[in-house]
Amino acid sequence: MDAEAALPLVQRTAPPLWRAALAGLCALLIGIGLSRFAYPPLIPALIEAHWFNAGEAGYLGATNLAGYLIGAGVTRRMAERCAATALIKGAMIVATASFVACAFPLGFAWYFLWRLVSGVVGGVLMVLAAPTILAATPPARRGRVGGVIFTGVGIGIALAGTLVPWLVRFGLTPAWLALGAASALLTLVAWSGFRSRQTATPAAAGPHTRQSARLTTPILLLMVAYAFYGVGFVPHTVFWVDYIARGLGEGLRVGGSYWVVLGIGAACGPVMSGLLAERIGFSASLRLGLVVMALGVALPLVSSHPLALAASSLAVGALGTGITSLASGRVGELVPSAQQHQVWAWVTIAFSVVYAGMGYVMSFLFEQTHSYHLLFAVGAVALLLGAFIDLASLHRKGAASS
């Protein structure tokens, strides 16, 4: 079934666009914004309360990303056996349970299991939520709808830098339970936004009518460009606060304030990127976003003035989440809606593998050189290479339909 032919049926049975977009926002806020980004601010409290030592707390953080890779990898197979809407709702419920489970200090193995589970459901929600909604969204509105959906990630970053440190003042158990309550509330808000969507879209076609996506050259180039984006995102998401706090001697409080600025940018970036994509297209917006983000990553190389640091935080935060929204929309331009879950899973896995690997590589580089500037330079160059690679896909348009 052709995606456009199915669109009227989707519009008749699916929730209004605003409700669907809000549901997608809530799903990513739960699966990525809270499940991933609420944990780092909790690490000092976990260590101080002697729940874990520093090494164990660090391993638990990495476990979430490992789970994310697993979730992104297995989602397509799961979606072949179960409706996407059911998987999304189930993942939100399991994520809520993981917050509640972490409220009880039952040992490293217990936490390892639930941090792994939270990563898996995060991968499921990242792969399924946006394509499920965007497949039922008129092409002219996909930019802004996608922007609203991915704002959930940015809101999570902003909340992690503000509310979580406040919550831990009441203790770790109340903090985890508060996160669980927030996740439960967000699940209720999102629930009706995924109503009847899967049965009305081509993605729900049976195994005899569903056609698997092919790894065409434009898709491969998008995966490579998005992987380079992962390289460029590492310096700020891993080293930015430390650079300001220790590298510039400003202290942790000042470094944390710039992280909040980054979170504010991350909350606003997807919507702004989506509106731009509706004007100039996802491909052109993606290239422009990579270039602007490269400038933001490179800005500390030329100035450490507070305004330059704030601009860098804001730009990297906004484009860090905005590029994810643009890449998702770009997938919608390259393949029909029935194949978007599969292709977006490929793109997500490419990013995750490179992002995780480069975290270790850059940590090694810093250990050897003690140079933050080297890391910013590597990140900026990677982003520019990503823009160049995506530009090369323009010469391969014919391959997308072959």
Coordinates of C-alpha atoms in Angstrom, one line a residue:
M1 CA 0.0 0.0 0.0
D2 CA 1.3 3.5 -0.9
A3 CA 1.9 5.8 2.0
E4 CA 0.0 8.7 0.4
A5 CA -2.9 6.5 -0.5
A6 CA -3.2 5.4 3.1
L7 CA -3.0 9.0 4.4
P8 CA -6.8 9.8 4.4
L9 CA -7.5 6.7 6.4
V10 CA -4.9 7.6 8.9
Q11 CA -6.3 11.1 9.2
R12 CA -9.7 9.7 9.9
T13 CA -8.7 7.2 12.6
A14 CA -5.6 8.8 14.2
P15 CA -5.7 11.5 16.9
P16 CA -5.3 15.1 16.0
L17 CA -1.8 16.2 15.0
W18 CA -1.2 18.2 18.1
R19 CA -2.1 15.3 20.4
A20 CA 0.0 12.9 18.4
A21 CA 3.0 15.3 18.5
L22 CA 2.5 15.7 22.3
A23 CA 2.4 11.9 22.7
G24 CA 5.7 11.6 20.8
L25 CA 7.2 14.4 22.9
C26 CA 6.2 12.5 26.1
A27 CA 7.5 9.2 24.8
L28 CA 11.0 10.6 24.1
L29 CA 11.0 12.6 27.3
I30 CA 10.5 9.3 29.2
G31 CA 12.7 7.1 27.1
I32 CA 15.7 9.5 26.5
G33 CA 15.2 12.7 28.4
L34 CA 14.6 11.1 31.8
S35 CA 15.9 7.5 31.4
R36 CA 19.3 8.7 30.1
F37 CA 19.9 12.3 31.1
A38 CA 18.4 12.2 34.6
Y39 CA 21.0 9.7 35.7
P40 CA 24.2 11.7 35.5
P41 CA 23.1 14.3 38.0
L42 CA 22.3 11.5 40.4
I43 CA 25.8 10.0 40.3
P44 CA 27.3 12.2 43.0
A45 CA 24.4 11.4 45.3
L46 CA 24.7 7.7 44.6
I47 CA 28.3 7.8 45.6
E48 CA 27.9 10.0 48.6
A49 CA 25.1 7.7 49.9
H50 CA 27.4 4.7 49.5
W51 CA 25.0 3.0 47.2
F52 CA 27.9 2.5 44.7
N53 CA 31.5 3.5 44.4
A54 CA 32.6 5.9 41.6
G55 CA 33.6 3.0 39.2
E56 CA 30.3 1.2 39.7
A57 CA 28.3 4.4 39.1
G58 CA 30.1 5.0 35.9
Y59 CA 29.6 1.5 34.6
L60 CA 25.8 1.8 35.4
G61 CA 25.8 4.9 33.2
A62 CA 27.4 3.1 30.3
T63 CA 25.0 0.2 30.8
N64 CA 22.1 2.5 29.8
L65 CA 23.8 3.2 26.4
A66 CA 24.4 -0.5 25.9
G67 CA 20.7 -1.1 26.5
Y68 CA 19.9 1.7 24.0
L69 CA 21.9 -0.1 21.3
I70 CA 20.2 -3.4 22.0
G71 CA 16.7 -1.7 21.9
A72 CA 17.5 0.0 18.6
G73 CA 18.8 -3.2 17.2
V74 CA 15.8 -5.5 18.1
T75 CA 13.0 -3.0 17.6
R76 CA 12.3 -3.9 13.9
R77 CA 12.0 -7.6 14.7
M78 CA 9.7 -6.8 17.6
A79 CA 7.6 -4.5 15.4
E80 CA 7.1 -7.4 12.9
R81 CA 5.3 -9.3 15.6
C82 CA 3.5 -6.6 17.5
A83 CA 1.8 -3.3 16.6
A84 CA 4.1 -0.3 17.0
T85 CA 1.6 1.5 19.3
A86 CA 1.5 -1.5 21.6
L87 CA 5.3 -1.6 21.8
I88 CA 5.5 2.2 22.5
K89 CA 2.9 2.0 25.3
G90 CA 4.6 -1.1 26.8
A91 CA 8.0 0.6 26.7
M92 CA 6.7 3.7 28.5
I93 CA 5.2 1.4 31.2
V94 CA 8.5 -0.5 31.6
A95 CA 10.5 2.8 31.8
T96 CA 8.2 3.9 34.6
A97 CA 8.8 0.6 36.4
S98 CA 12.6 1.1 36.0
F99 CA 12.5 4.4 37.9
V100 CA 10.6 2.8 40.7
A101 CA 12.9 -0.2 40.9
C102 CA 16.0 2.1 41.1
A103 CA 14.5 3.7 44.2
F104 CA 15.6 0.7 46.2
P105 CA 19.3 0.0 46.9
L106 CA 19.3 -3.8 46.3
G107 CA 22.8 -4.1 44.9
F108 CA 24.8 -3.6 41.7
A109 CA 23.2 -6.5 39.9
W110 CA 19.7 -5.1 40.5
Y111 CA 20.7 -1.7 39.3
F112 CA 22.6 -3.1 36.3
L113 CA 19.4 -4.9 35.2
W114 CA 17.1 -1.9 35.4
R115 CA 19.6 0.5 33.9
L116 CA 20.0 -1.9 31.0
V117 CA 16.2 -2.2 30.7
S118 CA 15.8 1.6 30.7
G119 CA 18.3 1.8 27.9
V120 CA 16.4 -0.9 25.9
V121 CA 13.1 0.9 26.2
G122 CA 14.8 4.2 25.3
G123 CA 16.0 2.6 22.1
V124 CA 12.6 1.2 21.3
L125 CA 10.9 4.6 21.8
M126 CA 13.5 6.5 19.8
V127 CA 13.1 4.1 16.8
L128 CA 9.3 3.8 16.9
A129 CA 7.7 7.0 18.3
A130 CA 8.7 9.6 15.7
P131 CA 8.3 7.4 12.5
T132 CA 4.9 6.1 13.7
I133 CA 3.6 9.6 14.1
L134 CA 5.3 11.2 11.1
A135 CA 4.1 8.5 8.8
A136 CA 0.5 9.7 9.5
T137 CA 1.4 13.4 9.3
P138 CA 0.9 15.4 6.0
P139 CA 4.3 16.1 4.4
A140 CA 3.8 19.9 4.8
R141 CA 3.5 19.5 8.6
R142 CA 6.2 17.0 9.3
G143 CA 8.8 19.6 10.1
R144 CA 7.0 21.2 13.0
V145 CA 5.5 17.9 14.2
G146 CA 8.9 16.2 14.2
G147 CA 10.3 19.3 16.0
V148 CA 7.8 19.0 18.8
I149 CA 8.4 15.3 19.2
F150 CA 12.2 15.6 19.6
T151 CA 11.8 18.5 21.9
G152 CA 11.2 15.8 24.5
V153 CA 14.9 15.0 24.5
G154 CA 15.8 18.6 25.1
I155 CA 13.3 19.1 27.9
G156 CA 14.9 16.1 29.6
I157 CA 18.3 17.6 29.4
A158 CA 17.1 20.9 30.8
L159 CA 15.2 19.1 33.7
A160 CA 18.2 17.0 34.4
G161 CA 20.3 20.1 35.1
T162 CA 17.7 21.8 37.2
L163 CA 15.1 19.6 39.0
V164 CA 17.2 16.5 39.6
P165 CA 19.8 18.2 41.8
W166 CA 16.9 19.7 43.8
L167 CA 15.1 16.4 44.1
V168 CA 18.2 14.6 45.6
R169 CA 18.0 17.0 48.6
F170 CA 15.1 14.9 49.8
G171 CA 17.0 11.7 49.3
L172 CA 17.7 9.2 46.6
T173 CA 14.6 7.1 47.1
P174 CA 12.2 10.1 46.9
A175 CA 14.1 11.4 43.9
W176 CA 13.7 8.1 42.0
L177 CA 10.1 7.8 43.0
A178 CA 9.4 11.3 41.8
L179 CA 10.9 10.4 38.4
G180 CA 8.7 7.4 38.3
A181 CA 5.6 9.5 39.1
A182 CA 6.6 11.9 36.4
S183 CA 7.0 9.1 33.9
A184 CA 3.7 7.6 34.9
L185 CA 2.0 11.0 34.3
L186 CA 3.7 11.4 31.0
T187 CA 2.6 7.9 29.9
L188 CA -1.0 8.8 30.7
V189 CA -0.7 12.0 28.7
A190 CA 0.8 10.2 25.7
W191 CA -1.6 7.2 25.8
S192 CA -4.4 8.4 23.6
G193 CA -2.0 10.1 21.2
F194 CA -1.0 6.7 19.8
R195 CA -4.6 5.4 19.4
S196 CA -5.5 3.5 16.3
R197 CA -2.5 4.8 14.4
Q198 CA -0.7 1.5 13.7
T199 CA -3.7 -0.2 12.2
A200 CA -4.3 2.6 9.8
T201 CA -0.7 3.0 8.4
P202 CA 1.1 1.0 5.9
A203 CA 3.5 -0.1 8.6
A204 CA 0.8 -2.4 9.9
A205 CA 0.7 -4.4 6.7
G206 CA 1.1 -8.1 7.0
P207 CA 4.3 -10.0 6.4
H208 CA 3.4 -10.7 2.8
T209 CA 2.8 -7.1 1.9
R210 CA 5.6 -5.4 3.9
Q211 CA 8.7 -4.7 1.8
S212 CA 12.0 -4.5 3.6
A213 CA 14.1 -1.4 3.0
R214 CA 17.2 -1.6 0.9
L215 CA 20.5 0.0 1.9
T216 CA 20.7 2.5 -1.0
T217 CA 23.5 5.0 -1.4
P218 CA 21.5 8.0 -0.1
I219 CA 20.6 6.0 3.1
L220 CA 24.2 4.9 3.6
L221 CA 25.4 8.5 3.2
L222 CA 22.8 9.7 5.7
M223 CA 24.0 7.0 8.2
V224 CA 27.6 8.1 7.8
A225 CA 26.7 11.8 8.1
Y226 CA 24.7 11.1 11.2
A227 CA 27.5 9.1 12.6
F228 CA 29.9 12.1 12.1
Y229 CA 27.3 14.1 14.0
G230 CA 27.7 11.7 16.8
V231 CA 31.5 12.4 16.9
G232 CA 30.8 16.2 17.0
F233 CA 28.3 15.8 19.9
V234 CA 30.8 14.1 22.2
P235 CA 33.0 17.1 23.2
H236 CA 30.1 19.1 24.7
T237 CA 28.0 16.3 26.1
V238 CA 31.0 14.6 27.8
F239 CA 33.7 17.3 28.4
W240 CA 31.9 20.7 28.3
V241 CA 31.2 21.1 32.0
D242 CA 34.6 19.8 33.0
Y243 CA 36.2 22.2 30.5
I244 CA 34.6 25.2 32.1
A245 CA 34.9 24.0 35.7
R246 CA 38.5 22.8 35.6
G247 CA 39.9 23.8 32.3
L248 CA 38.9 27.5 32.7
G249 CA 39.0 27.3 36.5
E250 CA 35.4 28.6 36.8
G251 CA 34.2 25.9 39.2
L252 CA 31.4 23.3 39.0
R253 CA 28.6 25.7 39.7
V254 CA 29.5 27.9 36.7
G255 CA 30.0 24.9 34.5
G256 CA 26.6 23.5 35.5
S257 CA 25.0 26.8 34.6
Y258 CA 26.3 26.5 31.0
W259 CA 24.9 23.0 31.0
V260 CA 21.5 24.4 31.7
V261 CA 21.9 26.8 28.8
L262 CA 22.7 23.9 26.6
G263 CA 19.5 22.2 27.9
I264 CA 17.5 25.3 27.0
G265 CA 18.9 25.2 23.5
A266 CA 18.1 21.5 23.3
A267 CA 14.5 22.1 24.2
C268 CA 14.0 24.8 21.6
G269 CA 16.2 23.4 18.8
P270 CA 13.9 20.7 17.3
V271 CA 10.9 23.1 16.8
M272 CA 13.1 25.7 15.1
S273 CA 14.8 23.1 13.0
G274 CA 11.4 21.7 12.0
L275 CA 10.1 25.1 10.9
L276 CA 13.2 25.7 8.9
A277 CA 12.8 22.2 7.2
E278 CA 9.3 23.1 6.1
R279 CA 10.7 26.1 4.2
I280 CA 13.9 24.7 2.7
G281 CA 13.5 20.9 3.0
F282 CA 15.1 18.4 5.4
S283 CA 18.2 17.8 3.4
A284 CA 19.3 21.4 3.1
S285 CA 18.3 22.0 6.8
L286 CA 20.4 19.1 7.9
R287 CA 23.5 20.3 6.1
L288 CA 23.0 23.8 7.4
G289 CA 22.5 22.4 11.0
L290 CA 25.7 20.4 10.8
V291 CA 27.7 23.5 9.7
V292 CA 26.2 25.8 12.4
M293 CA 26.8 23.1 15.0
A294 CA 30.4 22.8 13.9
L295 CA 30.8 26.6 14.4
G296 CA 29.3 26.2 17.9
V297 CA 31.7 23.3 18.8
A298 CA 34.7 25.3 17.4
L299 CA 33.8 28.6 19.2
P300 CA 35.8 27.8 22.4
L301 CA 38.9 27.5 20.1
V302 CA 38.8 31.2 19.5
S303 CA 37.3 32.7 22.7
S304 CA 36.5 31.8 26.3
H305 CA 34.5 34.9 26.9
P306 CA 31.2 34.2 28.8
L307 CA 29.2 35.3 25.8
A308 CA 31.1 32.9 23.5
L309 CA 30.6 30.0 26.0
A310 CA 26.9 30.8 26.2
A311 CA 26.6 31.0 22.5
S312 CA 28.5 27.7 22.1
S313 CA 26.2 26.0 24.7
L314 CA 23.1 27.3 23.1
A315 CA 24.1 26.4 19.5
V316 CA 25.3 22.9 20.3
G317 CA 22.2 22.3 22.5
A318 CA 19.8 23.5 19.8
L319 CA 21.4 21.7 16.9
G320 CA 22.3 18.6 19.0
T321 CA 18.6 17.8 19.3
G322 CA 17.5 19.6 16.1
I323 CA 19.7 17.5 13.9
T324 CA 18.1 14.4 15.2
S325 CA 14.7 15.8 14.2
L326 CA 16.0 16.7 10.8
A327 CA 17.6 13.3 10.2
S328 CA 14.3 11.6 11.1
G329 CA 12.5 13.9 8.6
R330 CA 15.2 13.1 6.0
V331 CA 14.5 9.4 6.4
G332 CA 10.9 10.2 5.5
E333 CA 12.1 11.8 2.3
L334 CA 14.1 8.8 1.3
V335 CA 11.8 5.9 1.9
P336 CA 8.0 5.2 2.1
S337 CA 6.4 5.2 5.5
A338 CA 6.3 1.4 5.8
Q339 CA 10.1 1.3 5.8
Q340 CA 10.8 4.3 8.0
H341 CA 11.0 2.3 11.3
Q342 CA 13.7 0.0 9.8
V343 CA 15.8 2.8 8.2
W344 CA 15.6 5.0 11.3
A345 CA 16.8 2.1 13.4
W346 CA 19.8 1.8 11.1
V347 CA 20.5 5.5 11.4
T348 CA 20.1 5.4 15.2
I349 CA 22.4 2.4 15.6
A350 CA 25.1 4.1 13.5
F351 CA 25.0 7.2 15.7
S352 CA 24.9 5.2 18.9
V353 CA 27.9 3.0 18.0
V354 CA 30.0 5.9 17.0
Y355 CA 28.9 8.2 19.8
A356 CA 29.8 5.5 22.4
G357 CA 33.0 4.6 20.7
M358 CA 34.2 8.2 20.3
G359 CA 33.5 8.8 24.0
Y360 CA 36.2 6.3 24.9
V361 CA 38.5 7.6 22.1
M362 CA 38.2 11.2 23.1
S363 CA 38.7 10.2 26.8
F364 CA 42.0 8.5 25.7
L365 CA 43.0 11.5 23.7
F366 CA 42.4 13.8 26.6
E367 CA 44.3 11.5 29.0
Q368 CA 47.3 11.6 26.6
T369 CA 47.2 15.3 25.7
H370 CA 45.2 17.1 28.5
S371 CA 43.9 19.3 25.6
Y372 CA 40.2 20.2 25.5
H373 CA 40.9 22.2 22.3
L374 CA 42.0 19.1 20.5
L375 CA 38.6 17.5 21.3
F376 CA 36.7 20.6 20.1
A377 CA 38.7 20.6 16.9
V378 CA 38.0 17.0 16.2
G379 CA 34.3 17.4 16.8
A380 CA 34.0 20.5 14.6
V381 CA 35.9 18.8 11.7
A382 CA 33.7 15.7 12.0
L383 CA 30.5 17.8 11.7
L384 CA 31.8 19.6 8.6
L385 CA 32.6 16.2 7.1
G386 CA 29.1 15.1 7.9
A387 CA 27.7 18.1 6.0
F388 CA 29.9 17.4 3.1
I389 CA 28.9 13.7 3.0
D390 CA 25.2 14.7 3.1
L391 CA 25.8 17.1 0.3
A392 CA 27.2 14.1 -1.7
S393 CA 23.8 12.4 -1.4
L394 CA 22.3 15.0 -3.7
H395 CA 24.1 13.4 -6.6
R396 CA 22.6 10.0 -5.7
K397 CA 18.9 10.8 -5.7
G398 CA 18.2 8.3 -8.3
A399 CA 19.5 5.5 -6.1
A400 CA 16.8 6.2 -3.5
S401 CA 14.1 5.0 -5.8
S402 CA 16.0 2.2 -7.5

